[in-house]
Tab-separated table of C-alpha atoms in Angstrom:
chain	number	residue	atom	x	y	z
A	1	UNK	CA	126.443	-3.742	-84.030
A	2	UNK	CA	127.271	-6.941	-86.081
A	3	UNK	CA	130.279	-6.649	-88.304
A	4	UNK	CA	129.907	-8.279	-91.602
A	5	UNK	CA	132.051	-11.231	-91.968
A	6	UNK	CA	132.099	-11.867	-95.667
A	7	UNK	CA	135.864	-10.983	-96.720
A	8	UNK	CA	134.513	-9.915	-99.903
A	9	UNK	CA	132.355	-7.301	-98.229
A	10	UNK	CA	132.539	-3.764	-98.087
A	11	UNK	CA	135.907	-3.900	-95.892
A	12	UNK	CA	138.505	-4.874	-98.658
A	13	UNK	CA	141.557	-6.928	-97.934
A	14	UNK	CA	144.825	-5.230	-98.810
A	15	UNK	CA	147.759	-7.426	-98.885
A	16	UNK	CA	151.025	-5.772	-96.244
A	17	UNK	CA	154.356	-6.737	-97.816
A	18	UNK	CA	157.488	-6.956	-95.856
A	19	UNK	CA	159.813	-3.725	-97.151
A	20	UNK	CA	162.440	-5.480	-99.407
A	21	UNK	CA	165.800	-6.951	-98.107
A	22	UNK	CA	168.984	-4.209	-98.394
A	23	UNK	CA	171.970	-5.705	-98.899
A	24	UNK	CA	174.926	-4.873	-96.142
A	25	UNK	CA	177.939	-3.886	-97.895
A	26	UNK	CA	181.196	-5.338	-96.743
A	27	UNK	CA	182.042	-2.218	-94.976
A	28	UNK	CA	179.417	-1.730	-92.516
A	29	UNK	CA	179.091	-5.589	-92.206
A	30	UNK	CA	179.933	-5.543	-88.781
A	31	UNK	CA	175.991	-4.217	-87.747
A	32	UNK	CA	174.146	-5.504	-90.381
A	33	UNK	CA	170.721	-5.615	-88.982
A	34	UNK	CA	171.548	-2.237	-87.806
A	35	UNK	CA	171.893	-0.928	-91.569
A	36	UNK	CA	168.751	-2.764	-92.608
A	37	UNK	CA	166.874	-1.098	-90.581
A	38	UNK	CA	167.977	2.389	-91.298
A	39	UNK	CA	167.095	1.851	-94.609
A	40	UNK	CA	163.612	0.044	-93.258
A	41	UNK	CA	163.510	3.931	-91.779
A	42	UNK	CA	164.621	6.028	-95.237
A	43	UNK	CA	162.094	3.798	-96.655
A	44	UNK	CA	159.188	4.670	-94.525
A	45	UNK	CA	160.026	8.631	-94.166
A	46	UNK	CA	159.829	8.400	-98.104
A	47	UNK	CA	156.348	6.975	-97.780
A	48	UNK	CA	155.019	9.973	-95.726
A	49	UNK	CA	156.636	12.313	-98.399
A	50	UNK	CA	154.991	10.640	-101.228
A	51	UNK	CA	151.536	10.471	-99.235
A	52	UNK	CA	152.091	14.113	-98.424
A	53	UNK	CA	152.299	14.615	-101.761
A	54	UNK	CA	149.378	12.597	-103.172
A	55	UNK	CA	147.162	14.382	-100.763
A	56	UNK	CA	147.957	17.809	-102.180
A	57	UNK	CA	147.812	16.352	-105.804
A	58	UNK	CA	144.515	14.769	-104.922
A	59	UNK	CA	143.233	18.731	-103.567
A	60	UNK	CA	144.587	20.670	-106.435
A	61	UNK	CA	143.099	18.697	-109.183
A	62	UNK	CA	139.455	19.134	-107.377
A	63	UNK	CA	139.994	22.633	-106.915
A	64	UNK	CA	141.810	23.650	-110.010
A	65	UNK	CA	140.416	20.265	-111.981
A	66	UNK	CA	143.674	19.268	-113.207
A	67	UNK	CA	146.400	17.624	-111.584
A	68	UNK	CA	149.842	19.679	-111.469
A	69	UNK	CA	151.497	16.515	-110.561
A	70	UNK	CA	152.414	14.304	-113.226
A	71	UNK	CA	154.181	11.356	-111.293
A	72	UNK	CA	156.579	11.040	-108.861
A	73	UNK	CA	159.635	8.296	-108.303
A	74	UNK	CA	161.375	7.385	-105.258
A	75	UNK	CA	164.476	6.159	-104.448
A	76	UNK	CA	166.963	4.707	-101.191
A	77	UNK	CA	170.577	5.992	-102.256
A	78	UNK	CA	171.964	2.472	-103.119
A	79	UNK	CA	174.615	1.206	-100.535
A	80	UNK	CA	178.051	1.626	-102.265
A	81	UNK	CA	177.077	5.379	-103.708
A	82	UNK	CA	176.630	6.113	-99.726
A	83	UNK	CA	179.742	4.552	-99.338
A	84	UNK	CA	181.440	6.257	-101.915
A	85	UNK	CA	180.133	9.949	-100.842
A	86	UNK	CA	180.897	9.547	-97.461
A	87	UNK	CA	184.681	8.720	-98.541
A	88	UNK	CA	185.007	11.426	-101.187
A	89	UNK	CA	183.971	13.382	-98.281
A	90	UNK	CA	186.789	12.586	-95.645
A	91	UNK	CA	183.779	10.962	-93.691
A	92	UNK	CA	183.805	8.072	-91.185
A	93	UNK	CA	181.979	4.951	-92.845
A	94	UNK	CA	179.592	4.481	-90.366
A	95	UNK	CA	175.792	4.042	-90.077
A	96	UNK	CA	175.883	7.173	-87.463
A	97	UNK	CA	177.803	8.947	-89.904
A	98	UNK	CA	175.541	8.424	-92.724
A	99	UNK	CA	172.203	9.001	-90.827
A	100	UNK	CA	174.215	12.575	-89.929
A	101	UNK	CA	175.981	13.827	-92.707
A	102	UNK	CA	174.133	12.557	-95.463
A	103	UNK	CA	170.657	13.894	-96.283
A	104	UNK	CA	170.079	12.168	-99.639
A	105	UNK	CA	169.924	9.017	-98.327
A	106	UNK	CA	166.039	8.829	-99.156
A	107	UNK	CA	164.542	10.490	-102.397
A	108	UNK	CA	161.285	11.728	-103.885
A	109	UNK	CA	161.324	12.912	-107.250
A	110	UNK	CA	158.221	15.143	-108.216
A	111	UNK	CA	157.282	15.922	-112.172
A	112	UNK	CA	155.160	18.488	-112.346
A	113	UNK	CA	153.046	20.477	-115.426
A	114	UNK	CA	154.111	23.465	-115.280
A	115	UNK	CA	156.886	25.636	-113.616
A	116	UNK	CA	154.236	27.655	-111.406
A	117	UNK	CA	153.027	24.259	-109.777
A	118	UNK	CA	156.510	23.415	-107.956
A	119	UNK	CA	156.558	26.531	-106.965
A	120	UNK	CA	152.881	26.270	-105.136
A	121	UNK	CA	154.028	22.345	-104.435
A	122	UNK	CA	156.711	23.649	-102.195
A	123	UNK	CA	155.421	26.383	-100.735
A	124	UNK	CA	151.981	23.705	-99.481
A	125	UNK	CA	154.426	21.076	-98.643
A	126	UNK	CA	156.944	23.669	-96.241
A	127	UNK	CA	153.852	25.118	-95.132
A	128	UNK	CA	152.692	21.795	-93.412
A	129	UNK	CA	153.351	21.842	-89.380
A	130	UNK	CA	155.005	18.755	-89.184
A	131	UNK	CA	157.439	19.304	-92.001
A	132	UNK	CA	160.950	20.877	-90.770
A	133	UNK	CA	162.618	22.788	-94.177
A	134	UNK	CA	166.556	21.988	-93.916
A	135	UNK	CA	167.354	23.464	-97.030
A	136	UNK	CA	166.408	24.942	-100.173
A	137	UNK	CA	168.419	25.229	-103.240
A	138	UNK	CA	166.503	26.421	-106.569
A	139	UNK	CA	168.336	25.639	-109.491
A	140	UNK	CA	165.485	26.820	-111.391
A	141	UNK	CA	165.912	30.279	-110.527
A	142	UNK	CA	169.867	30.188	-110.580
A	143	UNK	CA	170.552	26.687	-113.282
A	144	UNK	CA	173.915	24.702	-112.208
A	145	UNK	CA	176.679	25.736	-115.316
A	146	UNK	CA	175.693	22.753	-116.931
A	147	UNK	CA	172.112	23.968	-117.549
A	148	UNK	CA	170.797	21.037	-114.904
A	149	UNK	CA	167.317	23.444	-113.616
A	150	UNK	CA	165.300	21.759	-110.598
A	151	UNK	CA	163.908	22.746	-107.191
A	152	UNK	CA	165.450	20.858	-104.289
A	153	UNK	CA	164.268	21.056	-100.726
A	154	UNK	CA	165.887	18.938	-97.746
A	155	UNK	CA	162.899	18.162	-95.306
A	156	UNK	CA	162.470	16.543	-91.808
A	157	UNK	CA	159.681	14.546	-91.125
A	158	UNK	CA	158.386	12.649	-88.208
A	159	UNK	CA	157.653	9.056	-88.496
A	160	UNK	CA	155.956	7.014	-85.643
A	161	UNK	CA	157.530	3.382	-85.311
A	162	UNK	CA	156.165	0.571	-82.820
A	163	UNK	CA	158.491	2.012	-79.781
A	164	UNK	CA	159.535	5.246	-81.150
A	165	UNK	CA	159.782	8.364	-83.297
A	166	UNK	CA	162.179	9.498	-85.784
A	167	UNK	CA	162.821	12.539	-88.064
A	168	UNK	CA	164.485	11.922	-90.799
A	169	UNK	CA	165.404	13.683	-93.799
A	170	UNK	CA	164.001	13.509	-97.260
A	171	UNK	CA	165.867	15.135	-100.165
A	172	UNK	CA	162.280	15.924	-102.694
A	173	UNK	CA	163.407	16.716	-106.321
A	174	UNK	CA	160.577	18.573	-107.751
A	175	UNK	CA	160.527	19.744	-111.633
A	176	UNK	CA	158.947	19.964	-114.992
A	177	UNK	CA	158.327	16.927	-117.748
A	178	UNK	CA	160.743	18.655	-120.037
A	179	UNK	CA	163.313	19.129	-117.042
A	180	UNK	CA	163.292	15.966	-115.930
A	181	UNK	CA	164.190	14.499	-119.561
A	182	UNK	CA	166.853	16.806	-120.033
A	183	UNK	CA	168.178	15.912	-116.803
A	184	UNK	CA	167.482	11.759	-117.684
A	185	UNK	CA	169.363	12.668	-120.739
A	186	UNK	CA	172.560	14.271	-119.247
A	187	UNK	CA	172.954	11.609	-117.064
A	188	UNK	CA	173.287	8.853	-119.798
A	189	UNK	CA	175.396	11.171	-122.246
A	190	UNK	CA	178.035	12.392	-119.630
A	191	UNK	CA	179.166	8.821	-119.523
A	192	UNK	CA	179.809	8.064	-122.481
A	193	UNK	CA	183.633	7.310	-121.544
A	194	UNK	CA	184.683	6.607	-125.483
A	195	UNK	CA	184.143	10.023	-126.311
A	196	UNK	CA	187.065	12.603	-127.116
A	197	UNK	CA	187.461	15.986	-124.662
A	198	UNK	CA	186.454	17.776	-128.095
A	199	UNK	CA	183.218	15.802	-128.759
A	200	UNK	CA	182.670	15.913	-125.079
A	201	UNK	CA	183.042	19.894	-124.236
A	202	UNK	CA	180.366	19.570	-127.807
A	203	UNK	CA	178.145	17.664	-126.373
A	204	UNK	CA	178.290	20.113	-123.163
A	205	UNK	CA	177.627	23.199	-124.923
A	206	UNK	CA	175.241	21.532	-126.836
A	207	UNK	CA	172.826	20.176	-124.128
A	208	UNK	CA	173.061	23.303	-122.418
A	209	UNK	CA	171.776	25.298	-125.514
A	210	UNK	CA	168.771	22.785	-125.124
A	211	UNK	CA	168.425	23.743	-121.363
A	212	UNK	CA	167.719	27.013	-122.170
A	213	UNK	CA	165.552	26.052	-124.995
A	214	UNK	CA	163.622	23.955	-122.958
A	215	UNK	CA	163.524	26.681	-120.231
A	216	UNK	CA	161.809	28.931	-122.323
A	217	UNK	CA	159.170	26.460	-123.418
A	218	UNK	CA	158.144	25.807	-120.098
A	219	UNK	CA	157.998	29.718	-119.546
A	220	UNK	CA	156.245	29.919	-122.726
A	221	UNK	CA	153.226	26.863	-121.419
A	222	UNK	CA	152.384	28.600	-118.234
A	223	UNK	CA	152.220	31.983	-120.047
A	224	UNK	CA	149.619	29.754	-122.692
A	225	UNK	CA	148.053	27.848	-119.909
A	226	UNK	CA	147.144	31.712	-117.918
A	227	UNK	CA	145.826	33.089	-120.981
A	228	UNK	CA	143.269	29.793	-121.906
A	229	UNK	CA	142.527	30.307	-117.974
A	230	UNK	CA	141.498	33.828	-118.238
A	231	UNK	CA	139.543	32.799	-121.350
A	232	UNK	CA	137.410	30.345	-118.805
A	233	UNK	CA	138.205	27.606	-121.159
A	234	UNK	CA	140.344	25.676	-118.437
C-alpha cells in the first residue's frame, strides 16, 4: 500500500512544542535539571487529566446533547508558593519532599453547568481503572466558613515516559460558573491590604451572604433544567 506523500493530504501535520522552561528557584538550585523535570512530569500527568476529561465531556454532550463541562484551566503550583508551603509546613525543601508531601503541585480546574454534573464528573472520572482516588473533600456539601463551595478530589494517575512510569498526583477542582466567580472574586477582595478589620470582617459577611445566594441559584437551575427535561424540551 502506497502512502500518500503530499503533506497537505489527509494526514495533517501538528506542530510538537517543547513544554516551557521552569525556572529553578535559588533554593533547590543545587539539582536544577532535576526540578525541571518534575515539573516536565506535573505537566504531563495534568495532560492525561484534562484528556480524561475531554473524553467524558465529548460522551455526555452526544448522549445527553449538551455539554456539562463548560471549560477547564490548568495550572503547575508556581515555584516559590511550593516553597513557601513546604516551609509553613515544617517541611524539608527538597524536590523528594515536594513530589511526597505536596499533592497540589499540578492542577485541573473543571467549570461545570450545573451542580448534578460534578457530581456525575467525579463519580466517571474515580470510576476509571487507571485512576487511584487519594482524597475527596466536598466543600459543596459541607462549604469552608467563608462560604468557598467546590468539589476537590486528589487523584493518581499513571503516565508512561520514554524509560519509565510514574503516578503522580493531580489535585482536580471541579465546580459551577457561579462558584467559580465567587471564588475568583474572594481571592482578589481578601487582599485588599488597605482595608480596615471593620470593612474587612464586612466584606466577609458580605460575600458569604452571596455564597449562599449563589448556592441556591444553582439549586434552583438544576431543579429548572429537570423540569424542561421531563417536558422533552431539552
Amino acid at each position: 500500500m502506497r502512502m500518500n506523500a503530499n503533506p497537505n493530504g489527509e494526514l495533517s501535520q501538528i506542530a510538537i512544542n517543547a513544554p516551557a522552561e521552569f525556572e529553578v528557584p535559588e533554593l533547590l538550585a543545587d539539582h536544577p535539571q532535576q526540578f525541571r523535570e518534575s515539573m516536565m512530569r506535573y505537566t504531563c500527568a495534568i495532560r492525561e487529566v484534562k484528556t480524561k476529561l475531554e473524553v467524558l465531556n465529548d460522551d455526555l454532550s452526544v448522549r445527553n446533547s449538551r455539554n456539562p463541562i463548560e471549560m477547564m484551566k490548568t495550572r503547575v503550583k508556581k515555584p516559590e508558593s511550593i516553597i513557601e508551603k513546604l516551609q509553613r509546613r515544617g517541611l524539608p525543601v527538597t524536590i523528594e519532599s515536594m513530589e511526597r508531601n505536596l499533592d497540589d503541585v499540578a492542577g485541573v480546574r473543571v467549570v461545570c453547568s450545573f451542580i448534578d454534573d460534578i457530581y456525575d464528573i467525579s463519580r466517571m472520572l474515580a470510576h476509571q481503572d487507571d485512576i487511584k482516588v487519594v482524597a475527596v473533600k466536598d466543600y459543596i456539601r459541607s462549604p469552608k466558613e467563608n462560604g468557598y463551595r467546590s468539589y476537590h478530589m486528589i487523584v493518581e494517575i499513571p503516565v508512561f515516559f520514554a524509560d519509565r512510569k510514574r503516578d503522580i498526583r493531580v489535585e482536580v477542582q471541579i465546580r459551577t460558573i457561579a462558584m467559580d466567580f465567587w471564588a475568583s472574586l474572594e481571592h482578589q477582595l481578601k487582599y485588599k491590604k488597605q482595608m480596615s478589620p471593620e470593612d474587612a470582617q464586612e466584606m466577609e459577611n458580605d460575600l458569604r451572604e452571596c455564597a449562599e445566594t449563589i448556592a441556591q441559584t444553582d439549586w434552583r437551575m438544576v431543579d429548572i433544567r429537570r423540569k424542561i427535561e421531563d417536558k422533552g424540551i431539552l
